[in-house]
Short mmCIF file of C-alpha atoms in Angstrom, two decimals:
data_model
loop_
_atom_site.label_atom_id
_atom_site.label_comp_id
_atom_site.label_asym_id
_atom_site.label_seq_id
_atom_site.Cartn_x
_atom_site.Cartn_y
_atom_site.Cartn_z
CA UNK S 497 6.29 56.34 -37.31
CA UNK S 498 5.82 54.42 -34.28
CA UNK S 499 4.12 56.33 -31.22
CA UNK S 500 6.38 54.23 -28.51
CA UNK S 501 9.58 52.76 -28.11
CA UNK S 502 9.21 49.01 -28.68
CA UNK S 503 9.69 47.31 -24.91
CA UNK S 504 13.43 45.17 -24.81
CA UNK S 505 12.98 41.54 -24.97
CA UNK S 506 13.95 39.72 -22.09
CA UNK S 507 15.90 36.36 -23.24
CA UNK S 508 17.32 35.28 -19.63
CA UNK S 509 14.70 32.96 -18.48
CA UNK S 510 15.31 31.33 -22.21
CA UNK S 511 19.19 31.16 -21.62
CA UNK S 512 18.94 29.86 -17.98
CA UNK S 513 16.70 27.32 -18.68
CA UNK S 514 18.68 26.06 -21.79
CA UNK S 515 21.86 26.18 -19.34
CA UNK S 516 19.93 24.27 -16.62
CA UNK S 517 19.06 21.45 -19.76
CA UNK S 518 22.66 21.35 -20.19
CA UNK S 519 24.30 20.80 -16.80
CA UNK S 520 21.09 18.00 -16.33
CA UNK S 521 22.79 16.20 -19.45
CA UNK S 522 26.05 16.92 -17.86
CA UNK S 523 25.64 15.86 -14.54
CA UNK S 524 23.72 12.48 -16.14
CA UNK S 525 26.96 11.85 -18.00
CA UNK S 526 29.17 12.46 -15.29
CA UNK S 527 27.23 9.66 -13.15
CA UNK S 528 26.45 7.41 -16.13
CA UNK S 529 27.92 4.52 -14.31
CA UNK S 530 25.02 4.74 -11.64
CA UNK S 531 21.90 5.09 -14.02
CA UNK S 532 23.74 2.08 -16.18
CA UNK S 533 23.27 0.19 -12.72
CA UNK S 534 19.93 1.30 -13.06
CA UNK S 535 19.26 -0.01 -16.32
CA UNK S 536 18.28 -3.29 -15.66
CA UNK S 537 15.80 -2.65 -13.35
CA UNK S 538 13.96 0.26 -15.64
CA UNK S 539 14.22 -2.39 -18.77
CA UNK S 540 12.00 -4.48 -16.86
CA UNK S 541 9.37 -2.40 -15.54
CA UNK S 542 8.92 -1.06 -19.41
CA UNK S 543 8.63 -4.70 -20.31
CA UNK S 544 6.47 -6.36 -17.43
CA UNK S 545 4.60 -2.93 -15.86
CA UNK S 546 4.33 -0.64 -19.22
CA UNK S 547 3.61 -2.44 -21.74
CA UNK S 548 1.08 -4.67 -20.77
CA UNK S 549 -0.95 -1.81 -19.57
CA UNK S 550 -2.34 -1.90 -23.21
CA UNK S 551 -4.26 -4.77 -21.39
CA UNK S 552 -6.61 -2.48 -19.79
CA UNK S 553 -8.61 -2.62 -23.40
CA UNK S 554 -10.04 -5.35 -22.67
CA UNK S 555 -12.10 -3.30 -19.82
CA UNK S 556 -13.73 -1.03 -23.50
CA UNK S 557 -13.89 -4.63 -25.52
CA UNK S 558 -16.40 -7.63 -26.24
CA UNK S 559 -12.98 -9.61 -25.78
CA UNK S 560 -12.84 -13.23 -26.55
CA UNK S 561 -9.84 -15.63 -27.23
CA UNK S 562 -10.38 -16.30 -31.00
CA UNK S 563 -10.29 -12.77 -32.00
CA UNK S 564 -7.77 -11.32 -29.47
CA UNK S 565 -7.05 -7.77 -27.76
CA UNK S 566 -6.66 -6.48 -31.08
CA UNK S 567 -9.31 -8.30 -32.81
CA UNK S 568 -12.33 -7.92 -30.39
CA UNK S 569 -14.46 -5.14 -30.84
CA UNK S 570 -14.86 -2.42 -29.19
CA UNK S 571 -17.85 -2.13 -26.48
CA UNK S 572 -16.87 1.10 -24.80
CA UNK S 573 -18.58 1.62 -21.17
CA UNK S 574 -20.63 -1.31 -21.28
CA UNK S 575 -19.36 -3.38 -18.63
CA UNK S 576 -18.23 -0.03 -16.25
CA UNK S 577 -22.30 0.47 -17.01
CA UNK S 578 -22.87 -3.32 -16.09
CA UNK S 579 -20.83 -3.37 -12.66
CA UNK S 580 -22.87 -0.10 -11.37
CA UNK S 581 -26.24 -1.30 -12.55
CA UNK S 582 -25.60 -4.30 -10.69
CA UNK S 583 -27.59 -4.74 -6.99
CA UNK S 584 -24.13 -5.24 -5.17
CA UNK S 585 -21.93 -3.08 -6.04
CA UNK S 586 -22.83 -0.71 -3.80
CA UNK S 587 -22.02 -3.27 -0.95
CA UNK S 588 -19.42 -4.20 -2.15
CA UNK S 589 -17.48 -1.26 -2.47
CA UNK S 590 -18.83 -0.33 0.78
CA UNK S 591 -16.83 -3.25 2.41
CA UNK S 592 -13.88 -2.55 0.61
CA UNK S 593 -13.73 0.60 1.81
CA UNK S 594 -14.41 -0.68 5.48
CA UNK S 595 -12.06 -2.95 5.85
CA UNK S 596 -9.33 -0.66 3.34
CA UNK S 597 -9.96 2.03 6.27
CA UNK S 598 -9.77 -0.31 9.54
CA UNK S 599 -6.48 -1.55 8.08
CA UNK S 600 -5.08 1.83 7.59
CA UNK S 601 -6.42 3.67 11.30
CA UNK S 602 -5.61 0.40 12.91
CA UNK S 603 -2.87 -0.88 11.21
CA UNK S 604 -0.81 1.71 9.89
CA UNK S 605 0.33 3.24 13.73
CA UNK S 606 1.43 -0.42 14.39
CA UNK S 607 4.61 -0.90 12.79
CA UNK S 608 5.45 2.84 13.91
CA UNK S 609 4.89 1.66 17.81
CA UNK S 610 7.00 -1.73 17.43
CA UNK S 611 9.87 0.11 15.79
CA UNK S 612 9.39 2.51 18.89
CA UNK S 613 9.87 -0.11 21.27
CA UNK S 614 12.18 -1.87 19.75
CA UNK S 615 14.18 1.29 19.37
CA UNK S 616 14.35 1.52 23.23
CA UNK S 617 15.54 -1.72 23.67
CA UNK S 618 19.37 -1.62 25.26
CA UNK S 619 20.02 -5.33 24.91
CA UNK S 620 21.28 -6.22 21.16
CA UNK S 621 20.74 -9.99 21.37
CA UNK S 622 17.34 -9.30 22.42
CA UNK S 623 16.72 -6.99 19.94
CA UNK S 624 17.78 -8.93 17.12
CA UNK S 625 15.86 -11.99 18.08
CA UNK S 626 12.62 -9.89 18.63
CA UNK S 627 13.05 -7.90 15.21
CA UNK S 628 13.42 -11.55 13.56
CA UNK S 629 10.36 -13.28 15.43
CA UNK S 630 8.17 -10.12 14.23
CA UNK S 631 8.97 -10.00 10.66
CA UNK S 632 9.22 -13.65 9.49
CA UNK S 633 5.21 -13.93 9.61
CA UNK S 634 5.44 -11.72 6.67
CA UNK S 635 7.23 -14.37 4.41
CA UNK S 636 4.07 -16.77 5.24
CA UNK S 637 1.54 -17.68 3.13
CA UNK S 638 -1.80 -16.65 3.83
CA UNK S 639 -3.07 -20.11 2.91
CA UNK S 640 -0.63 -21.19 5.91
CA UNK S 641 -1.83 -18.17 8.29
CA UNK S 642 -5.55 -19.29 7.47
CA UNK S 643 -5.29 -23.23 8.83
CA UNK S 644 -3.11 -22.33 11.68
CA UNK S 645 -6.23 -20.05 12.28
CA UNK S 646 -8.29 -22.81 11.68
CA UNK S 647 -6.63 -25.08 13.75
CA UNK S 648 -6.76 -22.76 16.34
CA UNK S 649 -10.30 -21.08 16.58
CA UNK S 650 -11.61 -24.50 15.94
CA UNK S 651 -14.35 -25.41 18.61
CA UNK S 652 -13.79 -29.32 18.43
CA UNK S 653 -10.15 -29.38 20.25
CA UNK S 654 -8.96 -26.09 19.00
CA UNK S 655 -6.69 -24.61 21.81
CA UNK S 656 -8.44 -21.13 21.66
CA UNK S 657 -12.00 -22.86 22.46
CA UNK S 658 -10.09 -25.59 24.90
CA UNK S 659 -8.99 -22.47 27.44
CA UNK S 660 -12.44 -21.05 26.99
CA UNK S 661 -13.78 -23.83 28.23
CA UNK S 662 -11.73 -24.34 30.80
CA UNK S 663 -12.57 -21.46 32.25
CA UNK S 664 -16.12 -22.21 32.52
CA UNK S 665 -18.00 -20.61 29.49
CA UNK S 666 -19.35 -22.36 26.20
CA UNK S 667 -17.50 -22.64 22.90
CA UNK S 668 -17.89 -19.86 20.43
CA UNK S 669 -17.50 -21.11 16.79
CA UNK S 670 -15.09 -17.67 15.84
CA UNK S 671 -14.22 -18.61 11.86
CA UNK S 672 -17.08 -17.70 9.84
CA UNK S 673 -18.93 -15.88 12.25
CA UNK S 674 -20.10 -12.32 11.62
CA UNK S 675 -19.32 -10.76 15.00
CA UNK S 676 -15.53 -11.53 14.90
CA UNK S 677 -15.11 -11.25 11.25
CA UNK S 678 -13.38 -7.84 11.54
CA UNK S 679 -10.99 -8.61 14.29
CA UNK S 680 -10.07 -11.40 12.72
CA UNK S 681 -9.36 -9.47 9.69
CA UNK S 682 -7.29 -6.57 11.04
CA UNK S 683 -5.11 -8.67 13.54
CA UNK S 684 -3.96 -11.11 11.26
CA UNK S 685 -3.22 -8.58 9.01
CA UNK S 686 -1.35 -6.89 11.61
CA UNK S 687 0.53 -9.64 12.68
CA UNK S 688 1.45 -10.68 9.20
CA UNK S 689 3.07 -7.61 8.72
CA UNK S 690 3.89 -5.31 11.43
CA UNK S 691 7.37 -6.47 11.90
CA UNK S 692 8.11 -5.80 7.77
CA UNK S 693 6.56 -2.55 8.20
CA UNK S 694 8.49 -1.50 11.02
CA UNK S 695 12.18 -2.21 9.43
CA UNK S 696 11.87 0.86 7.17
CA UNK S 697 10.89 2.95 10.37
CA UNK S 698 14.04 1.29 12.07
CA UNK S 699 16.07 2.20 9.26
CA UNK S 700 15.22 6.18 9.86
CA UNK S 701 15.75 5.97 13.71
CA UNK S 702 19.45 4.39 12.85
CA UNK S 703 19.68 7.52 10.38
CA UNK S 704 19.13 9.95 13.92
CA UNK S 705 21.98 12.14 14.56
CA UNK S 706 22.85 10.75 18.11
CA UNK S 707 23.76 14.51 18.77
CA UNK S 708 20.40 15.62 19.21
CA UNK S 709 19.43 12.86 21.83
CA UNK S 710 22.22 14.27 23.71
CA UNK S 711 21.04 18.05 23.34
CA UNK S 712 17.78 16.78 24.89
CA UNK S 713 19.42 14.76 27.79
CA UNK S 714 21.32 18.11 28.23
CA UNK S 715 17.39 19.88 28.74
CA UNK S 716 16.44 17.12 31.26
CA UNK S 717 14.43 14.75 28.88
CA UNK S 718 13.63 11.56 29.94
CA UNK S 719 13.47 8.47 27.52
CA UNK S 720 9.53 8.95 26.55
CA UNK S 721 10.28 13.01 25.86
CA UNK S 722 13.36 12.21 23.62
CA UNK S 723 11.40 9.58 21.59
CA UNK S 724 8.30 12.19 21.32
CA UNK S 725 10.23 15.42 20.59
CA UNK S 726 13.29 13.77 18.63
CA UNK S 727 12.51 10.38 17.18
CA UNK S 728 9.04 10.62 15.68
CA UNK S 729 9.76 14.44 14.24
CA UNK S 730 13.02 12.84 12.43
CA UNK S 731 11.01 10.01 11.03
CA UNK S 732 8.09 11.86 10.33
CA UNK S 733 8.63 12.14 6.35
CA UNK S 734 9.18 8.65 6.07
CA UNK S 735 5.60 8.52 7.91
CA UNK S 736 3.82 10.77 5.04
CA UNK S 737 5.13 9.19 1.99
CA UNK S 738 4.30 5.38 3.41
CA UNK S 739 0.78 7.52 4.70
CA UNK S 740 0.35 8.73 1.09
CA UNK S 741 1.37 5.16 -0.25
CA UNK S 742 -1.01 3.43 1.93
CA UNK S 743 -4.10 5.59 0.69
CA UNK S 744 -3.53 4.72 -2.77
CA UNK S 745 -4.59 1.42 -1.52
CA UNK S 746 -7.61 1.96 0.06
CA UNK S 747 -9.91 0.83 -2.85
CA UNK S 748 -7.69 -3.34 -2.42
CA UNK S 749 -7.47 -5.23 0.44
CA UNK S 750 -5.93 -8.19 -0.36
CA UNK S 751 -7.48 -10.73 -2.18
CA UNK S 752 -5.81 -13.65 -0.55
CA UNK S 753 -6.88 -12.88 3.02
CA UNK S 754 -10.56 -12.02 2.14
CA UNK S 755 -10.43 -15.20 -0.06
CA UNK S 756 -9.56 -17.83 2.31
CA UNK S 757 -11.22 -16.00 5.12
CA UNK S 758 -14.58 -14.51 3.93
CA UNK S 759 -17.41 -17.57 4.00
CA UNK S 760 -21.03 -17.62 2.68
CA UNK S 761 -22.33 -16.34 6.60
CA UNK S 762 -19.55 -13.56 6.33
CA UNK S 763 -20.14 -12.39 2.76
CA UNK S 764 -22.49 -9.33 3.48
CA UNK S 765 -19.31 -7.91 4.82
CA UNK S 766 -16.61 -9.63 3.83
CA UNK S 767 -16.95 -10.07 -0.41
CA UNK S 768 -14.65 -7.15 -1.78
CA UNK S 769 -13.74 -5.59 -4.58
CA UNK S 770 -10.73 -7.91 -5.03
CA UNK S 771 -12.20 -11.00 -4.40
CA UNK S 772 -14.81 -10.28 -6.80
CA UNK S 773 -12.88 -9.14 -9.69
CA UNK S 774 -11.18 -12.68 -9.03
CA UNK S 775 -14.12 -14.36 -9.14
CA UNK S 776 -15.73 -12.80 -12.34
CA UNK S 777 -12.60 -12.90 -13.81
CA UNK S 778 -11.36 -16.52 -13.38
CA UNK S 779 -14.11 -18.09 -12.06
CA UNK S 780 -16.90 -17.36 -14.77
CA UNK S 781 -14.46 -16.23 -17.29
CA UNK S 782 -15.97 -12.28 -17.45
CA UNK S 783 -12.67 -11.12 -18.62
CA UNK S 784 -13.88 -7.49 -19.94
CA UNK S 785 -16.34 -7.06 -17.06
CA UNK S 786 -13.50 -8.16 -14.10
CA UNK S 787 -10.60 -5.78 -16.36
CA UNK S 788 -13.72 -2.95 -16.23
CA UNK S 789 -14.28 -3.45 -12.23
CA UNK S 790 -10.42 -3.86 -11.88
CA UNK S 791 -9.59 -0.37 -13.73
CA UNK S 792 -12.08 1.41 -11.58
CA UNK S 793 -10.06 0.44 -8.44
CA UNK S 794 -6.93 1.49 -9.97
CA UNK S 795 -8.67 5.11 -11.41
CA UNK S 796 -9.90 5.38 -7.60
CA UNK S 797 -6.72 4.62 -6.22
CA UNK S 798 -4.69 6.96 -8.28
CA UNK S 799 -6.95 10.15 -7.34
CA UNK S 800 -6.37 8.98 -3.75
CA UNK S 801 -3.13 9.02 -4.03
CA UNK S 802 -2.77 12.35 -5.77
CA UNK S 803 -5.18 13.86 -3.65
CA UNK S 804 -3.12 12.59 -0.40
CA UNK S 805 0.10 13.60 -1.86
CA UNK S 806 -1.23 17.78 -2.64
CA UNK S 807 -2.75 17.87 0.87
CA UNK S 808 0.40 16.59 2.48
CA UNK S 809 2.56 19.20 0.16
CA UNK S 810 0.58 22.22 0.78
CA UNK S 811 0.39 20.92 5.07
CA UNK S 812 4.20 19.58 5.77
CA UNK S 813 6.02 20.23 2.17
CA UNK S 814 6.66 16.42 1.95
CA UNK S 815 5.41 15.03 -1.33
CA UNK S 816 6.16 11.75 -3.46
CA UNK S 817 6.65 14.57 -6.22
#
């Protein structure tokens, strides 16, 4: 004889979530069209992104080319050990991190303030031609940027060093000279792509319902009040998830830039993470010790990332997910 009634069992939360299952596979059906455009593009990043992630097992392997991925054996941490006994890694992720966080307190307002100002611009020719002159550095090489630089900060006839002269002071050699290494580094990188940057910030201001500038000319706000108080609140999520984007990042820099730019008197402070993984990898042919050094950056950057994107969830409730 049992002493209580047996509680009811509650089967709603079962039968809701099977119905929500079933309107997901109906609504996908319904819009199959659109995820058959989307195909294509999913296809390839299984192909090109997914599947050679098996890769990274070359970072736990003695790899070599006779023997393969699949036929090298196995070394587990070895080379992880390696990269952290060695006497530089310290420094170098220390200037990784440097110049990853310049970049991003520097850099990252930058786009933000030219899509500003270009947003205030009444004059659509004007516009147009401005918007075009800022964003077609980005399609440069940085081999090209680097010897117009050359060319430029040059002390034998270089322009930069000709108007120094001319106004009565001595010739600084800039390239390859610790004290300027750092500018050089952020505004080039700022000029290279500040005007790409600030399209998708454009894009959100032209996505402004005009309305609410006219609710705040209606409460006597001038031009600087209705940018403050409408403009950068509407475009503020897109400014988290490229925020959140841009701190996954913060362990590479760039290999290209620090490549061409960093020189034997600039290397306490200019070799990098990226640069050296380059260097290990192609240059002396370390292929499990650069894929070791390589993964760490990614592991790094993915904890950034999903660090950045709970803090901005739980602060604002805009996420990537």
């Amino acid at each position: 004889m049992k002493s209580h009634a047996e509680a009811p069992i509650n089967r709603k939360p079962d039968i809701s979530r099977k119905a929500n299952k079933k309107n997901l596979w109906k609504r996908i059906w319904e819009h199959r069209i659109f995820y058959l455009f989307l195909l294509p593009g999913v296809i390839w990043f299984f192909i090109f992104s997914y599947i050679p992630m098996y890769g990274i097992t070359i970072a736990f392997k003695d790899f070599n080319f006779a023997q393969g991925i699949f036929g090298s054996p196995w070394a587990g941490l070895k080379y992880f050990k390696q990269f952290f006994d060695y006497y530089q890694s310290g420094e170098i992720i220390r200037n990784t991190l440097i110049i990853s966080l310049l970049k991003l307190i520097i850099g990252f307002p930058m786009p933000i303030i030219l899509a500003l100002m270009l947003n205030e611009i009444r004059f659509p020719k004007f516009k147009k031609t401005v918007q075009t002159i800022s964003y077609l550095p980005h399609f440069i090489s940085w081999v090209v940027v680097v010897t117009l630089m050359q060319r430029m900060f040059t002390p034998y006839g270089g322009p930069v060093n000709e108007i120094i002269a001319a106004l009565g002071f001595d010739k600084v050699q800039i390239l390859g000279n610790i004290k300027y290494f750092y500018q050089l580094i952020i505004l080039s990188d700022i000029w290279k792509g500040v005007g790409w940057g600030a399209i998708i910030y454009l894009a959100g201001i032209s996505g402004i319902d005009p309305q609410l500038y006219e609710a705040a000319k209606m409460d006597g706000a001038n031009r600087f009040r209705q940018m403050w108080h409408v403009t950068l609140p509407s475009i503020r999520g897109i400014m988290v998830i490229l925020f959140i984007l841009a701190c996954g990042g913060i362990m590479s820099v760039g290999y290209e830039q620090l490549l061409l730019l960093n020189t034997p008197s600039t290397a306490s402070i200019g070799t990098v993470l990226d640069v050296y993984v380059i260097k290990a990898g192609l240059e002396q042919g370390r292929f499990s010790y650069a894929a070791a050094v390589g993964l760490f950056q990614g592991l790094v950057g993915m904890i950034l990332i999903i660090t950045a994107n709970q803090i901005s969830r739980k602060v604002n409730e805009t996420s990537l997910w």
